[in-house]
Amino acid sequence: QTVVTQEPSFSVSPGGTVTLTCGLGSGSVSTSYYPSWYQQTPGQAPRTLIYNTNTRSSGVPDRFSGSILGNKAALTITGAQADDESNYFCVLYMGGGIWVFGGGTKLTVL
Amino acid sequence: EVQLVESGGGLVKPGGSLRLSCAASGFAFSNAWMSWVRQAPGKGLEWVGRIKSKTDGGTTDYAAPVKGRFTISRDDSQNTMYLQVNSLKTEDTAMYYCSTVRGSNLQYFQHWGQGTLVTVSS
């Protein structure tokens, strides 16, 4: 059973920078897992932010960026805004037509 | 504009069945890979399964918790994907979202519908 790990919660001050991570219970995340990131506010459908590690989806502000940091995928928000307060989910492609989502990070902007 | 509209959710008893639909518009559905992702109340996202385009073989893959109980199919003439859910359990209670999938060297969920709610309860 593959486990994808994310911080359950994080907080950032308006205008600040925050990095959320996405790891594997055992092993390292690399670009070969095609990490992608999704933003979801309660009651809404997910919104695609980042795919293929570091490519922003259409219309996503450039304050969102993706990378590999150490052995994890990372989502960095630079200059956080109030409407960035959301849940953020990563997903890794495990190969063989299988994806596994992380548990999500609830980001508070205060 | 890409639109995905799910339907078919509802209240069903444990052991029951439902067929969910995802009606697509605004893109070449027959060429698209599609997926279902679900979210239990107050929980995170969980990938359910994916169907490739017929051009790419039309094959399906499923997450372990639903394999053997759920079946994804597509009708390209109707621009619609289906999810047949059988032998439902209370833990299948969730919002079910359909999405387009960019495969090959991208492997991500590109566009999302608004979801349809399945509640399994006696």
PDB file of C-alpha atoms in Angstrom, chain A residues 40 43-46, chain B residues 3-10 20-23 35-39 45 94-99 111-118:
ATOM      1  CA  GLN A  40      -9.621  22.862  -3.500  1.00  0.00           C
ATOM      2  CA  GLY A  43     -17.660  22.708  -1.564  1.00  0.00           C
ATOM      3  CA  GLN A  44     -15.797  23.248  -4.820  1.00  0.00           C
ATOM      4  CA  ALA A  45     -14.231  20.969  -7.391  1.00  0.00           C
ATOM      5  CA  PRO A  46     -10.442  20.690  -7.428  1.00  0.00           C
TER       6      PRO A  46
ATOM      7  CA  GLN B   3     -17.353  21.162 -19.540  1.00  0.00           C
ATOM      8  CA  LEU B   4     -17.740  17.976 -17.542  1.00  0.00           C
ATOM      9  CA  VAL B   5     -21.099  17.296 -15.921  1.00  0.00           C
ATOM     10  CA  GLU B   6     -21.551  14.346 -13.594  1.00  0.00           C
ATOM     11  CA  SER B   7     -24.912  12.820 -12.763  1.00  0.00           C
ATOM     12  CA  GLY B   8     -26.456   9.663 -11.385  1.00  0.00           C
ATOM     13  CA  GLY B   9     -25.549   9.955  -7.730  1.00  0.00           C
ATOM     14  CA  GLY B  10     -27.992   9.351  -4.940  1.00  0.00           C
ATOM     15  CA  LEU B  20     -22.713   7.455 -12.703  1.00  0.00           C
ATOM     16  CA  SER B  21     -22.364   9.478 -15.894  1.00  0.00           C
ATOM     17  CA  CYS B  22     -19.959  12.184 -16.980  1.00  0.00           C
ATOM     18  CA  ALA B  23     -21.154  14.201 -19.972  1.00  0.00           C
ATOM     19  CA  SER B  35     -10.732   9.389 -14.874  1.00  0.00           C
ATOM     20  CA  TRP B  36     -12.922   9.238 -11.792  1.00  0.00           C
ATOM     21  CA  VAL B  37     -11.723  10.684  -8.496  1.00  0.00           C
ATOM     22  CA  ARG B  38     -13.767  10.566  -5.297  1.00  0.00           C
ATOM     23  CA  GLN B  39     -13.799  12.418  -2.006  1.00  0.00           C
ATOM     24  CA  LEU B  45      -9.123  13.054  -2.838  1.00  0.00           C
ATOM     25  CA  ALA B  94     -18.292  10.238  -1.473  1.00  0.00           C
ATOM     26  CA  MET B  95     -18.507  12.986  -4.033  1.00  0.00           C
ATOM     27  CA  TYR B  96     -17.458  11.448  -7.339  1.00  0.00           C
ATOM     28  CA  TYR B  97     -15.644  13.741  -9.765  1.00  0.00           C
ATOM     29  CA  CYS B  98     -14.791  13.023 -13.368  1.00  0.00           C
ATOM     30  CA  SER B  99     -11.735  14.529 -14.960  1.00  0.00           C
ATOM     31  CA  HIS B 111     -10.160  19.477 -16.204  1.00  0.00           C
ATOM     32  CA  TRP B 112     -12.682  18.625 -13.508  1.00  0.00           C
ATOM     33  CA  GLY B 113     -16.449  18.365 -13.214  1.00  0.00           C
ATOM     34  CA  GLN B 114     -18.447  19.562 -10.222  1.00  0.00           C
ATOM     35  CA  GLY B 115     -19.133  16.073  -8.922  1.00  0.00           C
ATOM     36  CA  THR B 116     -22.097  13.859  -8.065  1.00  0.00           C
ATOM     37  CA  LEU B 117     -22.750  12.665  -4.528  1.00  0.00           C
ATOM     38  CA  VAL B 118     -23.154   8.991  -3.709  1.00  0.00           C
TER      39      VAL B 118
END
